[in-house]
Every structure is written in C-alpha cells, then in structure tokens.
Amino acid sequence: MSATIFLQALLSGLTNGAIYALIAVGLTLVFGVMRVVNFAHGEFLMLAMYGGYLAWAHLGVDPVIAVALVVPVLLALGVGLFESLIRPAMKVPEINQMAVTLGLSLLLQYLALMAFKADNLLIVQDRSTASVWIGPVLLQMPHAIAAGAAAVLLLGLYLIMRKTDFGLIMRAVSQSHDGAALSGIDIGRTYRWAMGIGVGTLGVAGPLMASVLYVNPHIGTLFTLKAFVIVIVGGMGSFGGVLLGALLVGVAESVAGVLTTASVAAAVPFALLILVMLVRPEGLLPVGGGARA
Amino acid sequence: MTGITRRDALLLGGAAMAAPGLFSFGASAQGGTLKIGVLVPLTGTHASDGARMLKAHQLAAKMINDTGGLKGLGGAKVELVVSDIQSKPEVSRSEAERLISREGVSALTGAWASSSTIPAAQVADRNRTPFMVTSAVTDAITEQGLKYVFRTAVKAKWFGQYVADFMDDMKKKGMAIDKVALATEDGPAGQSVHANYASVMPGRGYPVVADETFRTGSPDFSTVATKLRTSGADAVLSVAYADDSTVLLRALASQSYRPLYIGFGGAHVNQTVAASGKPAERTFGVVEWAPDLRKPASEAFVKAFAESYPGEVPLSNQAQAFAATYALALAADAAASTDRNKIRDALRTLRIKDGPASLLPAPELYFDEQGQAPATCVIVQVIDGKFVTVWPDAVAARPPAPLQG
C-alpha cells in the first residue's frame, strides 16, 4: 500500500467518522437523558434526507440552507414522537419500549415506500463532484461540508450542555431521574426536549447526507446499527464518546478496507464493539468519567 | 394472493398419492386455455422487481389472447396462474409444487432471483413440467442436466466475453485499452460476476491491475476511487447496485478520472444512474436488453408496454419475462397440445426469428439441449443523461460517443 493511499484512507475514515458522529449524537443524547433506545433513529434520518431532497427539488433550496428548514420539522417530529409514543412507553418495561421503536422504524420505512417509491433520488449540483486537494489526497466537497457541520453541531451541543441552565437540567436528569425530580425539575418536559433535540440533530444530518449519498426509504438502516455501535463504544450518553467512537469506527473501517477486503472491513466496527465490551464495558469515554456530557 | 391452508395441503397430498395419474392427465384436458404458472416475488425484499416482472408476463398473455389466442390449440387463450413466492426460496419450491399438482399448469415460468429459481426449477424437472427461467443468471441452472428447464436469460459467465468483445471493438476504433480495473460489490451477485471478469480478462489481453471490492451503502468511495485512478487502468469494470454506482461515479469524477467505465446489468442500467449528471455521462453498461434496441419486435414491445402501463418504460428483465411467456405459448401452439411433455419437446425444436417473442438482442431465440437460449447482451452508454444502445452495431441505436465531450 502506497503512502498516498494510506493517507487517503485515513482522511476518508476521519470524514466518514465525522458523518457518523453527526448521526449518532442525537441517539446518545436520547439514551443518556431518557434511557430509551430509539431504533427508529435511522428512519428519522431518512425523513430528514427526504426533507433535504424535496427542498432542493421543489423549492430550489441548497441543502446547506435546507438545514434551517428541516431542523424545526425534525424537532417537532421528535417532540411529537415523545408525546405520542415514548411517554406512554416509558411506563412499560424496556423490552416493550424497544418493540415500540422497532415497530415505528418499520412503519416509517413502509410509509416512505408508499409516499416516495423505492427508487433512489439524487441531489445533483456542481458541488456534487467538486473536491479539495490536501497535498496528495482529496476530500469531496459534499463530504467536507457534512464533516464541518458535524464539528459545529457537536461543539454547539457541548457548549449548550456545559454552559446553560438547560444543559444543567439535562445533565441532572441524565445522572439521576429521582434526584432531579426531587430538586423540582420537570422530568417530562426535560424528556420532551431531549427527544426533540435528539431527533432534531438529524435535521442537520439529513439534507447534508442527501447530497453526499442518495435517498431511498431504506437508507436509514444503513446507519442505525453503526450509530449504535458508536454510541456503545464511546460510552452511552457521552458526547466526547460519540466523537471518539465515530472517528475510531470511521478510520478503522476505512484503513481495514485498504488492507483487506470490504467484507472484512464491514466487520471491523463490530469487532471493535466486542473488544471494547470485553476490556472497557462502560465505553471509552463513559458519562461518569472525565468527559461527562 | 394464493394461500393454501394446511388442510388443503393434506387433502392434496392424499389425493396425489391415491391417484398419481390424475394430475398429469388433468394438464392436457382443460378445453380452451393454456395454463402457465407464474412464480414471482410480490412481497418481501424483491417485491418491486416481482411486480415489474408480472406486468411483462401479463402483457405477453394479453397480446396473445387479443390476437386470437393459440391457433394450434383451436384459439385457446393463455391463462396465467400467478403465485407470490414472497422473495423466499422455500416458498418458491412449495408454490411450484402447488401450481403443478393442484392448479394443473402446463408449464411454469419465473422466479426472478437465482436463489428462488433453482429450487422451483428442480421441482418442475422432477414433476416433468417445463420451467422457463426468466432472469436468473447463475450458470448451473442450465448446466446440471435438467430435462425440463429452459432459460431466456444470459449465463453469468458469458458477460465477461461480451465485455471483452466490446472492448476489442473499441480498440479497433482507436481507443487505448491496455489495462483494466475491477470494482465490485462484495455480495453474491458482485462476486460471481467478479470471478468471471477476473478469469476472462487476462486471457483476452486485458491484465487486471486493480481489484477493489466495496460494501453496499458505503458513504464514501474516495479511497476506492484513488486506488482505481493510481492503478493506471484504462477501463473500470464495475458490479454495483444503482445506489453505489452513483456514489462511485461521483468519487471518480471528483478525482477527474474518466476511464472507460462499464457498469453491470439491470441494477446499473437504471435511470437514477443516468440522472446523476456529469459523473455518469458517457459511461457504459452491459445489459441483456434495452428499450431503444433497433429490432421490430423490441420496438413493438416498448410501444405495447407503454399503452398497457402508461408512462412506463420496460427494463431488461421485463423483456426476458415477456419472451419467456411468449416462448412457452408458442411451444404449446406448435405442439398443438397442453401436455407438459409435448410442450417440452416443442421447446427443443422451437426457433423464433420474428414475431413478438424475438425482442431479445440475439438474432434467433431457441433452446439448446441444456435448455439454454443463445442470449446475448448489448452495451448501452449514457448520452445526454439517457442510456442509449451503442453496441453491437446490428441493434445499436447509434455508435458509441467519445468518452470526453
């Protein structure tokens, strides 16, 4: 393997990792605050991608600007999801909660199939094939934009969590539901906003991912499993963990793809997951550790 | 759509054991109709493909019936007995059994994927019922000595030869093609074609200088593209679903690498690929049939299809399904019988040079001793955002356009 190809794999891995982080951060927020595993996370990403596509195709809105339109929609969907399904589901055993979100994921896929058909939809812009050369290696423009957005989003969420009262409340609920309730925090309201923001982050990811890839009703499933791996590897509920886990998964996959075959590379994130579970079951940067979300 | 209860199955099994002759005689005594069993996945992962295939089967039956039915059978109509195989090999097997023993069909056709086709073909052969394979490309289907199995589709291992023939032709026309690179998805479809390309190309004077696999749904192909570009290959042969094709083509374009790109089969020759704009422009695809094929039967099929299904343009596998249904009906017509054995014998001697069933690109449709049709492929190229047939010359809508332009 030449140095150029290794550097290219490394850069691609880091970009992919940033994109994965963009998707996984909402999942970890919901899990950290509410202890709810949302299997329909990927389907909300799919809806956000359709949102980005529709804004581009029918309103002529650039995907970067479409983020501003899609985020409020996803935020509302997240709040709606909590009020309609998750709030009642929180009173039942966790296994039932999982069944609810799993069922929702399938339902959304089939509804999308009915509404949009199975064919891929593409956002085609001049930018689609533009690229930035960094020395001998290159970064495709849509990927660079998505990775940049991931960095901004993660930093923004981190600041909100650390510097605002709202973040303080989230962290309090995340540490102890009962303790937070005793201090007079409205748990239901906090949950609603956690779900809203958790799903709302996909409003950033969706339009940008739609210009990187394509949109079809099943595209969410490509990312759901990987997002779970990242969240668990990083430490459930931890922002720093998501970033670290995502970059690790992205780079490991990409470099393994160069060294071996694609099939082996696809197994790498899961091997990584097993390894972390064996050696450090709480995740690499757990919430209780130094880098608390 | 065609459920069978357990009680029915038991009754049926009992009846079949008690009177084994009953059902085979039943097949030849249906007065006025030729029953053809159609195995298609209408639910499950291949649901959209199955629904497409069914439209083509139905169009063939409709065209035969609308033009006076089968003369050899006194104007008998074609009746399709449609069965949903649920995208599952085991359902395909049991439905094949049910159609043969319970519905008394004279012949079967289907069943989209190779994995569902193989078990159904074995059932048909065991029950001495002709089975016309529509679209499955696995070599073995017509290589294991099955006496009642026929196929309109191409064998997987022939694709490499067509692609090499095409490249030879392009070389004669002055294009420099000395080295090729392979880029294939790591699933069964990708890997079986990959094995074929990898074994054929070096022997035809095209050394393989890069051999990349990738996983369906990868968000980033820039590393694969870098490896293909730095290998110095003049041609890239890919096997990918339309999803990955678009992402790969973008990655190649963003590196300003414009080789002779040949995508594979119906999965690639899909309007979503052509619609991806600049990256796909002037790239090629190898496919069993294309709607712009210059052949009277093909043109008539596209027209009839558009009339029956407004706004729809048929795909390659639909043309195969159409030819498959038609060939079975023509065989029954020639045999002047709905008897399974007589239809099988007629299929062996059938030679179709014109008429609606001659829409596939090969000059003649017939079936050799193994039941395999001499199917060929065409090469299509994206020109101004649309796939256009450019090779072979006999059926091409226009000559290939230069790669840059």
XYZ file of C-alpha atoms in Angstrom:
698
model
C 0.000 0.000 0.000
C 1.454 3.343 -1.007
C 1.623 6.309 1.337
C -0.878 8.212 -0.803
C -3.483 5.511 -0.497
C -2.938 5.189 3.234
C -3.322 8.944 3.707
C -6.425 8.907 1.531
C -7.911 6.079 3.605
C -7.098 7.961 6.796
C -8.714 11.173 5.558
C -11.766 9.303 4.246
C -12.022 7.494 7.561
C -11.946 10.745 9.504
C -14.577 12.298 7.221
C -16.803 9.255 7.482
C -16.285 9.273 11.228
C -17.414 12.893 11.439
C -20.515 11.995 9.404
C -21.233 9.053 11.701
C -20.860 11.346 14.723
C -23.365 13.742 13.180
C -25.880 10.894 13.086
C -25.025 9.214 16.398
C -25.005 12.301 18.614
C -28.808 12.505 18.757
C -29.032 8.850 19.636
C -26.644 9.204 22.554
C -28.467 12.289 23.837
C -31.784 10.441 23.929
C -30.228 7.435 25.539
C -28.209 9.441 28.053
C -31.104 11.530 29.285
C -34.026 9.139 28.906
C -32.532 5.632 28.819
C -34.664 4.989 25.758
C -33.188 3.067 22.859
C -34.617 4.596 19.704
C -34.424 2.028 16.902
C -36.276 4.425 14.613
C -33.382 6.931 14.719
C -32.257 5.924 11.200
C -35.779 6.393 9.855
C -35.904 9.945 11.151
C -32.610 10.472 9.337
C -34.308 9.083 6.219
C -37.181 11.559 6.636
C -34.710 14.411 7.082
C -32.910 13.310 3.909
C -36.204 13.372 2.010
C -36.777 16.808 3.522
C -33.451 17.998 2.121
C -34.192 16.420 -1.247
C -37.682 17.915 -1.504
C -36.417 21.363 -0.539
C -33.791 21.138 -3.288
C -36.026 19.578 -5.942
C -39.176 21.644 -5.421
C -38.026 24.879 -3.829
C -34.540 25.057 -5.302
C -33.045 25.398 -1.836
C -29.387 24.472 -1.404
C -29.033 21.547 1.039
C -26.887 23.665 3.367
C -29.682 26.232 3.638
C -32.319 23.484 3.752
C -30.885 22.558 7.157
C -32.634 25.632 8.541
C -35.964 24.340 7.195
C -35.556 20.699 8.122
C -34.289 21.138 11.707
C -37.570 22.653 13.007
C -39.555 19.904 11.286
C -37.437 17.176 12.851
C -37.535 18.930 16.220
C -41.331 18.901 16.028
C -41.312 15.256 14.946
C -39.104 14.391 17.925
C -41.443 16.165 20.354
C -44.420 14.520 18.649
C -42.744 11.130 18.921
C -42.225 11.634 22.622
C -45.752 12.810 23.335
C -47.445 10.150 21.220
C -45.396 7.001 21.713
C -42.474 7.345 24.085
C -44.242 8.964 27.036
C -46.709 6.074 27.374
C -43.938 3.596 26.555
C -41.784 4.858 29.432
C -44.209 3.312 31.893
C -43.695 -0.173 30.469
C -40.679 -2.500 30.644
C -37.699 -1.622 28.455
C -38.225 -4.563 26.159
C -41.642 -3.156 25.231
C -40.090 0.251 24.588
C -37.710 -1.342 22.152
C -40.585 -3.115 20.424
C -42.344 0.239 20.057
C -39.404 2.000 18.410
C -38.588 -1.046 16.283
C -42.173 -1.159 15.063
C -42.075 2.560 14.364
C -38.924 2.102 12.306
C -40.620 -0.447 10.046
C -43.788 1.617 9.853
C -41.861 4.705 8.728
C -39.990 2.697 6.096
C -43.184 1.358 4.589
C -44.929 4.714 4.734
C -41.941 6.227 2.911
C -42.133 3.417 0.369
C -45.763 4.307 -0.282
C -45.116 8.027 -0.451
C -41.839 8.133 -2.389
C -41.491 4.701 -4.107
C -38.361 2.597 -3.809
C -36.252 4.408 -6.416
C -33.242 6.427 -5.378
C -33.491 10.188 -5.511
C -30.384 12.271 -6.053
C -29.411 15.853 -5.367
C -27.307 16.895 -8.362
C -25.286 20.088 -8.071
C -21.992 21.335 -9.488
C -20.680 20.804 -5.998
C -21.500 17.069 -6.147
C -18.230 16.327 -7.920
C -16.137 19.230 -6.599
C -13.257 18.406 -4.317
C -10.477 19.883 -2.223
C -6.942 18.567 -2.631
C -4.977 18.368 0.579
C -1.476 17.551 -0.632
C -1.710 14.233 -2.477
C -5.136 13.317 -1.118
C -8.577 14.657 -1.748
C -11.756 15.433 0.081
C -15.060 15.535 -1.820
C -16.925 18.779 -1.260
C -20.259 17.346 -0.007
C -18.354 15.165 2.453
C -16.261 18.114 3.641
C -19.401 20.168 4.262
C -21.051 17.349 6.237
C -17.925 16.811 8.299
C -17.651 20.538 9.004
C -21.288 20.623 10.073
C -20.644 17.696 12.410
C -17.846 19.615 14.111
C -20.018 22.734 14.517
C -23.013 20.753 15.785
C -21.019 18.766 18.320
C -19.305 21.890 19.630
C -22.630 23.718 19.835
C -24.315 20.897 21.730
C -21.330 20.581 24.032
C -21.489 24.280 24.890
C -25.236 24.110 25.479
C -24.771 21.156 27.808
C -21.903 22.736 29.747
C -22.787 26.423 29.811
C -26.559 26.791 30.010
C -29.174 26.082 32.662
C -30.953 23.967 30.098
C -27.823 21.824 29.759
C -27.503 21.636 33.510
C -31.051 20.309 33.773
C -30.367 17.738 31.057
C -27.245 16.580 32.843
C -29.042 16.420 36.174
C -31.803 14.238 34.730
C -29.219 12.117 32.986
C -27.355 11.486 36.270
C -30.357 10.714 38.412
C -34.011 10.915 37.423
C -35.195 10.764 41.026
C -32.630 13.266 42.261
C -33.568 15.710 39.527
C -37.278 15.249 40.243
C -36.672 15.898 43.959
C -34.898 19.168 43.096
C -38.051 20.327 41.326
C -37.050 19.614 37.727
C -39.981 18.811 35.421
C -38.812 15.423 34.148
C -41.487 15.076 31.471
C -40.579 18.438 29.981
C -36.891 17.596 30.012
C -37.582 14.319 28.242
C -39.666 16.072 25.630
C -36.839 18.457 24.828
C -34.197 15.734 24.897
C -36.191 13.766 22.326
C -36.844 16.924 20.310
C -33.177 17.850 20.176
C -32.028 14.255 19.733
C -34.212 13.838 16.652
C -33.725 17.496 15.660
C -29.956 16.978 15.175
C -30.903 14.721 12.285
C -32.315 17.815 10.613
C -28.696 18.921 10.221
C -27.515 15.489 9.096
C -30.366 14.767 6.645
C -30.008 17.416 3.923
C -26.201 17.184 4.016
C -26.249 13.375 3.820
C -28.748 13.547 0.959
C -26.172 15.474 -1.076
C -23.404 13.017 -0.135
C -25.415 9.889 -0.964
C -28.926 9.375 -2.375
C -32.290 8.977 -0.705
C -34.477 5.899 -0.565
C -36.911 4.556 2.051
C -34.404 2.068 3.468
C -31.365 4.291 3.740
C -31.771 4.760 7.496
C -30.999 1.120 8.148
C -27.504 1.636 6.732
C -26.697 3.874 9.645
C -28.816 2.737 12.590
C -26.649 -0.231 13.505
C -23.405 1.692 13.052
C -24.735 4.527 15.180
C -25.497 2.055 17.951
C -22.004 0.621 17.766
C -20.548 4.123 18.031
C -22.737 5.076 20.974
C -21.825 1.905 22.867
C -18.114 2.074 22.029
C -17.954 5.715 23.057
C -19.952 5.241 26.258
C -23.714 5.599 26.258
C -24.832 9.180 26.676
C -21.385 10.705 26.236
C -20.720 13.413 23.598
C -16.959 13.041 23.703
C -17.513 9.319 23.434
C -19.605 9.719 20.292
C -16.910 11.766 18.607
C -14.136 9.382 19.620
C -16.197 6.286 18.808
C -17.269 7.655 15.436
C -13.758 8.653 14.364
C -12.412 5.315 15.542
C -15.071 3.351 13.662
C -14.648 5.501 10.542
C -10.851 5.207 10.431
C -10.781 1.507 11.381
C -13.281 0.697 8.640
C -11.519 2.743 6.020
C -7.988 1.523 6.769
C -9.165 -2.087 7.065
C -10.812 -1.690 3.670
C -7.439 -0.814 2.164
C -5.518 -3.556 3.973
C -8.043 -6.347 3.447
C -11.383 -6.691 1.652
C -14.606 -4.745 2.001
C -16.310 -7.675 3.702
C -13.668 -7.787 6.426
C -13.778 -4.017 6.784
C -17.526 -4.170 7.331
C -16.978 -6.483 10.290
C -14.379 -4.202 11.892
C -16.801 -1.892 13.751
C -18.430 -4.915 15.334
C -15.111 -6.480 16.262
C -14.235 -3.144 17.835
C -17.522 -3.230 19.734
C -16.803 -6.685 21.156
C -13.286 -5.673 22.097
C -14.474 -2.569 23.929
C -17.207 -4.550 25.690
C -14.614 -7.028 26.937
C -11.956 -4.558 28.007
C -13.955 -1.492 28.958
C -17.659 -2.327 29.174
C -18.608 1.208 30.224
C -17.307 2.571 26.883
C -14.198 4.577 26.052
C -15.372 7.891 27.482
C -18.203 6.992 29.839
C -20.537 9.631 31.243
C -19.321 9.023 34.758
C -15.699 9.631 33.666
C -13.846 12.863 32.969
C -15.692 13.895 29.818
C -19.233 13.975 31.092
C -21.873 15.095 28.624
C -52.936 -13.902 -3.076
C -52.829 -17.672 -3.423
C -52.891 -19.025 0.081
C -53.030 -22.728 0.755
C -54.241 -23.982 4.078
C -52.748 -26.935 5.840
C -55.920 -28.892 5.369
C -55.819 -28.262 1.644
C -52.234 -29.417 1.571
C -53.075 -32.616 3.396
C -56.041 -33.316 1.163
C -53.943 -32.595 -1.851
C -51.117 -34.832 -0.700
C -53.571 -37.647 -0.067
C -55.229 -37.230 -3.418
C -51.907 -37.091 -5.224
C -50.784 -40.307 -3.574
C -54.081 -42.042 -4.257
C -54.246 -41.088 -7.891
C -50.882 -40.023 -9.244
C -52.080 -40.136 -12.840
C -54.965 -37.793 -12.262
C -52.988 -34.610 -12.286
C -50.802 -35.172 -15.285
C -53.838 -36.053 -17.356
C -55.573 -33.040 -15.955
C -52.961 -30.861 -17.604
C -53.934 -31.875 -21.106
C -57.672 -31.617 -20.685
C -58.525 -28.013 -19.952
C -60.535 -27.138 -23.032
C -59.690 -23.744 -24.452
C -56.975 -22.499 -22.124
C -53.251 -22.959 -21.735
C -52.423 -22.596 -18.046
C -48.993 -21.155 -17.323
C -47.863 -20.879 -13.722
C -46.030 -17.608 -12.943
C -43.758 -17.582 -9.889
C -42.979 -14.007 -8.875
C -42.000 -12.309 -5.608
C -44.828 -9.853 -4.919
C -43.956 -9.333 -1.258
C -40.644 -9.275 0.614
C -37.336 -7.776 -0.467
C -37.840 -8.341 -4.199
C -41.420 -7.079 -4.237
C -40.795 -4.211 -6.655
C -38.904 -6.481 -9.072
C -41.641 -9.112 -8.911
C -44.369 -6.588 -9.612
C -42.405 -5.400 -12.650
C -41.907 -8.944 -13.943
C -45.596 -9.730 -13.567
C -46.545 -6.783 -15.767
C -44.448 -8.238 -18.588
C -45.876 -11.759 -18.175
C -49.383 -10.306 -18.232
C -48.682 -8.183 -21.279
C -47.498 -11.259 -23.213
C -50.660 -13.200 -22.280
C -52.848 -10.248 -23.192
C -51.169 -9.805 -26.582
C -51.573 -13.498 -27.402
C -55.211 -13.553 -26.313
C -56.068 -10.301 -28.099
C -54.729 -11.647 -31.380
C -56.947 -14.723 -31.478
C -55.203 -16.968 -28.976
C -53.211 -20.052 -29.920
C -54.206 -21.263 -33.389
C -52.647 -24.696 -32.955
C -54.913 -25.193 -29.950
C -58.044 -24.001 -31.711
C -57.766 -20.435 -30.496
C -57.075 -21.382 -26.883
C -56.386 -18.489 -24.506
C -53.357 -18.204 -22.254
C -54.291 -18.189 -18.588
C -51.629 -17.098 -16.100
C -51.837 -18.688 -12.663
C -49.886 -16.165 -10.600
C -48.240 -17.121 -7.353
C -46.457 -14.875 -4.849
C -43.232 -16.567 -3.739
C -42.645 -13.912 -1.040
C -38.963 -13.490 -2.064
C -38.276 -16.806 -0.299
C -36.665 -19.888 -1.892
C -38.708 -22.305 0.236
C -41.980 -20.649 -0.754
C -40.871 -20.741 -4.376
C -40.391 -24.515 -4.059
C -43.757 -25.163 -2.396
C -45.627 -22.855 -4.761
C -44.060 -24.608 -7.759
C -45.339 -27.887 -6.329
C -48.787 -26.462 -5.745
C -49.102 -24.975 -9.229
C -48.077 -28.258 -10.808
C -50.126 -30.669 -8.746
C -53.119 -28.607 -7.754
C -53.567 -25.975 -10.427
C -52.549 -28.357 -13.191
C -50.476 -25.825 -15.097
C -48.897 -26.939 -18.361
C -45.689 -25.027 -17.727
C -44.045 -22.719 -15.209
C -42.051 -19.507 -15.537
C -40.223 -17.196 -13.128
C -38.856 -16.758 -10.477
C -36.635 -13.593 -10.501
C -33.630 -14.277 -8.235
C -31.376 -17.305 -8.770
C -31.919 -18.388 -5.169
C -35.678 -18.739 -5.734
C -35.389 -20.057 -9.278
C -33.142 -23.034 -8.522
C -35.474 -24.889 -6.090
C -38.530 -24.226 -8.261
C -36.715 -25.486 -11.366
C -35.793 -28.695 -9.554
C -39.415 -29.254 -8.526
C -40.557 -28.678 -12.106
C -37.989 -31.077 -13.503
C -38.928 -33.787 -11.033
C -42.594 -33.353 -11.976
C -41.822 -33.299 -15.717
C -43.173 -29.809 -16.180
C -41.411 -27.316 -18.455
C -39.929 -24.406 -16.500
C -38.907 -21.272 -18.364
C -36.346 -19.299 -16.344
C -36.808 -15.566 -16.895
C -33.950 -13.676 -15.326
C -31.742 -15.802 -13.059
C -28.156 -15.833 -14.348
C -26.462 -18.499 -12.181
C -24.552 -20.735 -14.634
C -25.569 -24.043 -13.031
C -29.294 -23.673 -13.805
C -28.829 -24.942 -17.350
C -25.709 -26.991 -16.667
C -26.932 -29.720 -14.353
C -28.761 -31.843 -16.905
C -32.310 -30.832 -16.005
C -34.521 -32.034 -18.855
C -37.453 -29.673 -18.405
C -35.661 -26.408 -17.632
C -35.195 -23.638 -20.221
C -33.773 -20.156 -19.909
C -34.163 -16.919 -21.861
C -31.571 -15.101 -19.690
C -27.814 -14.933 -20.224
C -25.448 -17.149 -18.226
C -23.360 -15.158 -15.735
C -20.153 -16.437 -17.265
C -20.921 -15.016 -20.687
C -20.826 -11.396 -19.576
C -17.021 -11.242 -19.465
C -16.820 -12.375 -23.089
C -19.304 -9.741 -24.271
C -17.470 -7.020 -22.411
C -14.127 -8.171 -23.858
C -15.662 -8.305 -27.361
C -16.883 -4.759 -26.904
C -13.500 -3.538 -25.703
C -11.818 -5.254 -28.678
C -14.136 -3.317 -30.932
C -13.410 -0.032 -29.174
C -9.677 -0.715 -29.526
C -10.121 -1.225 -33.248
C -11.802 2.161 -33.331
C -8.682 3.701 -31.812
C -9.325 3.757 -28.087
C -6.346 2.841 -25.894
C -7.377 -0.004 -23.581
C -4.404 -1.900 -22.172
C -5.237 -2.435 -18.525
C -8.496 -2.907 -16.676
C -9.521 -2.465 -13.057
C -12.392 -4.245 -11.305
C -14.648 -2.575 -8.744
C -17.259 -4.959 -7.404
C -19.673 -5.071 -4.502
C -18.892 -7.822 -2.021
C -22.283 -9.629 -2.190
C -23.042 -12.842 -4.142
C -24.067 -11.051 -7.370
C -20.937 -8.915 -7.389
C -18.630 -11.764 -6.557
C -19.950 -14.227 -9.147
C -19.521 -11.671 -11.921
C -16.187 -10.672 -10.415
C -14.938 -14.260 -10.670
C -15.997 -14.300 -14.314
C -14.326 -10.972 -15.183
C -11.156 -11.896 -13.293
C -10.803 -15.177 -15.191
C -11.778 -13.903 -18.657
C -9.985 -10.547 -18.915
C -6.291 -11.595 -18.682
C -6.851 -14.309 -21.328
C -8.292 -11.706 -23.690
C -5.259 -9.448 -23.317
C -6.617 -7.172 -20.592
C -4.497 -7.565 -17.460
C -6.360 -6.688 -14.252
C -4.244 -4.057 -12.497
C -6.587 -3.234 -9.620
C -9.246 -5.330 -7.960
C -11.348 -3.433 -5.452
C -14.375 -4.632 -3.517
C -16.744 -2.428 -1.590
C -19.751 -2.793 0.609
C -23.197 -1.658 -0.489
C -24.187 1.564 1.209
C -20.679 2.884 1.868
C -20.922 6.659 2.243
C -17.519 7.325 0.770
C -15.760 5.806 -2.230
C -12.811 8.168 -2.393
C -10.290 5.522 -1.289
C -11.599 3.019 -3.852
C -11.506 5.780 -6.480
C -7.928 6.695 -5.530
C -6.821 3.106 -5.896
C -8.536 2.743 -9.261
C -7.025 6.011 -10.508
C -3.480 5.308 -9.312
C -3.568 1.807 -10.862
C -3.400 3.443 -14.286
C -6.267 1.327 -15.646
C -7.850 2.497 -18.898
C -11.107 0.725 -18.186
C -13.057 0.173 -14.975
C -15.486 -2.754 -14.896
C -17.886 -2.415 -12.014
C -20.625 -4.509 -10.481
C -22.736 -2.357 -8.204
C -26.302 -1.529 -7.385
C -27.573 1.791 -8.669
C -27.068 3.306 -5.184
C -23.370 2.596 -5.075
C -22.870 3.271 -8.773
C -23.861 6.893 -8.301
C -21.595 7.385 -5.286
C -18.666 5.631 -7.003
C -19.092 7.610 -10.218
C -19.108 10.848 -8.239
C -15.945 9.822 -6.436
C -14.229 9.054 -9.764
C -15.403 12.336 -11.278
C -14.204 14.338 -8.292
C -10.716 12.958 -8.969
C -11.077 13.911 -12.654
C -10.559 10.246 -13.543
C -12.549 9.379 -16.670
C -11.780 5.805 -17.719
C -13.917 3.632 -19.976
C -16.446 2.722 -17.274
C -18.690 -0.320 -17.799
C -21.364 -0.983 -15.182
C -23.118 -4.303 -14.907
C -26.651 -5.436 -15.650
C -30.099 -4.147 -14.889
C -29.050 -2.962 -11.446
C -26.736 -0.401 -13.036
C -28.674 0.428 -16.184
C -31.242 2.326 -14.228
C -32.446 5.827 -14.904
C -31.309 7.031 -11.461
C -27.715 6.382 -12.532
C -28.113 8.209 -15.824
C -29.758 11.078 -13.946
C -26.719 11.646 -11.730
C -25.479 14.126 -14.317
C -21.876 14.766 -15.291
C -20.296 11.824 -13.413
C -22.372 9.254 -15.320
C -22.256 10.942 -18.726
C -20.557 8.773 -21.394
C -20.171 5.783 -19.072
C -21.306 2.376 -20.320
C -23.337 -0.545 -19.086
C -23.650 -4.160 -20.190
C -27.230 -5.430 -20.097
C -29.423 -8.167 -21.611
C -31.830 -5.823 -23.369
C -32.536 -2.110 -23.675
C -35.758 -0.327 -24.658
C -34.183 1.516 -27.593
C -32.927 -1.665 -29.273
C -33.270 -1.419 -33.050
C -35.365 -4.509 -33.722
C -39.031 -4.519 -34.848
C -40.237 -6.867 -32.073
C -38.451 -4.830 -29.444
C -39.921 -1.563 -30.684
C -43.394 -3.129 -30.762
C -42.949 -4.399 -27.204
C -41.973 -0.968 -25.871
C -44.990 0.558 -27.621
C -47.414 -2.090 -26.340
C -45.932 -1.773 -22.863
C -46.419 1.985 -22.816
C -50.028 1.525 -23.938
C -50.794 -1.022 -21.227
C -48.829 0.742 -18.492
C -48.901 4.457 -19.320
C -45.697 6.342 -18.604
C -43.608 3.221 -18.005
C -40.529 2.168 -19.925
C -39.769 -1.566 -19.648
C -36.441 -2.777 -18.225
C -34.245 -5.625 -19.473
C -35.679 -8.303 -17.182
C -39.190 -7.440 -18.268
C -38.243 -8.123 -21.871
C -36.949 -11.534 -20.762
C -40.174 -12.284 -18.869
C -42.168 -11.287 -21.941
C -40.093 -13.551 -24.207
C -40.324 -16.397 -21.681
C -44.123 -16.328 -21.544
C -44.382 -15.997 -25.291
C -41.966 -18.874 -25.952
C -43.996 -21.221 -23.737
C -47.209 -20.280 -25.541
C -45.585 -20.707 -28.963
C -44.294 -24.137 -27.955
C -47.795 -25.231 -26.876
C -49.112 -23.799 -30.120
C -46.549 -25.736 -32.167
C -47.239 -28.904 -30.187
C -50.983 -28.317 -30.601
C -51.268 -29.585 -27.064
C -51.275 -28.509 -23.434
C -49.487 -31.705 -22.452
C -46.332 -30.970 -20.497
C -44.142 -33.470 -22.334
C -45.303 -32.325 -25.743
C -44.617 -28.694 -24.823
C -41.155 -29.689 -23.612
C -40.440 -31.463 -26.928
C -41.733 -28.478 -28.877
C -39.470 -26.115 -26.901
C -36.492 -28.194 -28.007
C -37.279 -27.611 -31.687
C -38.721 -24.093 -31.430
C -36.860 -21.456 -33.462
C -38.099 -17.893 -33.173
C -36.690 -15.415 -35.692
C -39.509 -12.894 -35.831
C -42.766 -12.010 -34.129
C -43.225 -10.538 -30.656
C -41.032 -13.150 -28.915
C -37.966 -12.158 -30.943
C -37.405 -8.948 -28.993
C -34.163 -10.018 -27.276
C -30.920 -8.934 -28.989
C -29.802 -12.414 -30.173
C -30.735 -12.925 -33.868
C -32.704 -16.052 -33.037
C -34.406 -17.437 -29.933
C -34.091 -21.205 -29.492
C -33.069 -23.577 -26.708
C -30.107 -25.958 -26.912
C -30.005 -29.481 -25.391
C -29.458 -27.957 -21.979
C -32.405 -25.628 -22.432
C -30.203 -22.552 -22.689
C -31.107 -19.800 -25.155
C -28.201 -18.263 -27.118
C -28.853 -14.996 -25.303
C -26.544 -12.054 -25.836
C -26.088 -8.646 -24.327
C -25.990 -5.108 -25.538
C -23.773 -2.257 -24.423
C -25.527 0.963 -23.503
C -23.966 4.361 -22.930
C -25.206 7.410 -21.057
C -25.564 10.128 -23.688
C -27.192 13.404 -22.617
C -28.496 11.834 -19.416
C -30.082 8.762 -21.020
C -28.973 5.171 -21.597
C -28.639 4.579 -25.341
C -27.815 1.229 -27.010
C -24.475 1.664 -28.795
C -23.255 -1.895 -29.417
C -23.410 -4.355 -31.173
C -23.880 -2.418 -34.402
C -26.724 -4.682 -35.621
C -29.122 -3.452 -32.943
C -27.455 -0.207 -31.810
C -29.478 2.982 -31.825
C -26.286 4.944 -32.524
C -22.499 4.441 -32.402
C -20.632 4.971 -29.112
C -19.888 8.602 -28.281
C -16.367 9.687 -27.260
C -15.619 9.437 -23.516
C -14.961 13.162 -23.231
C -17.483 15.512 -24.581
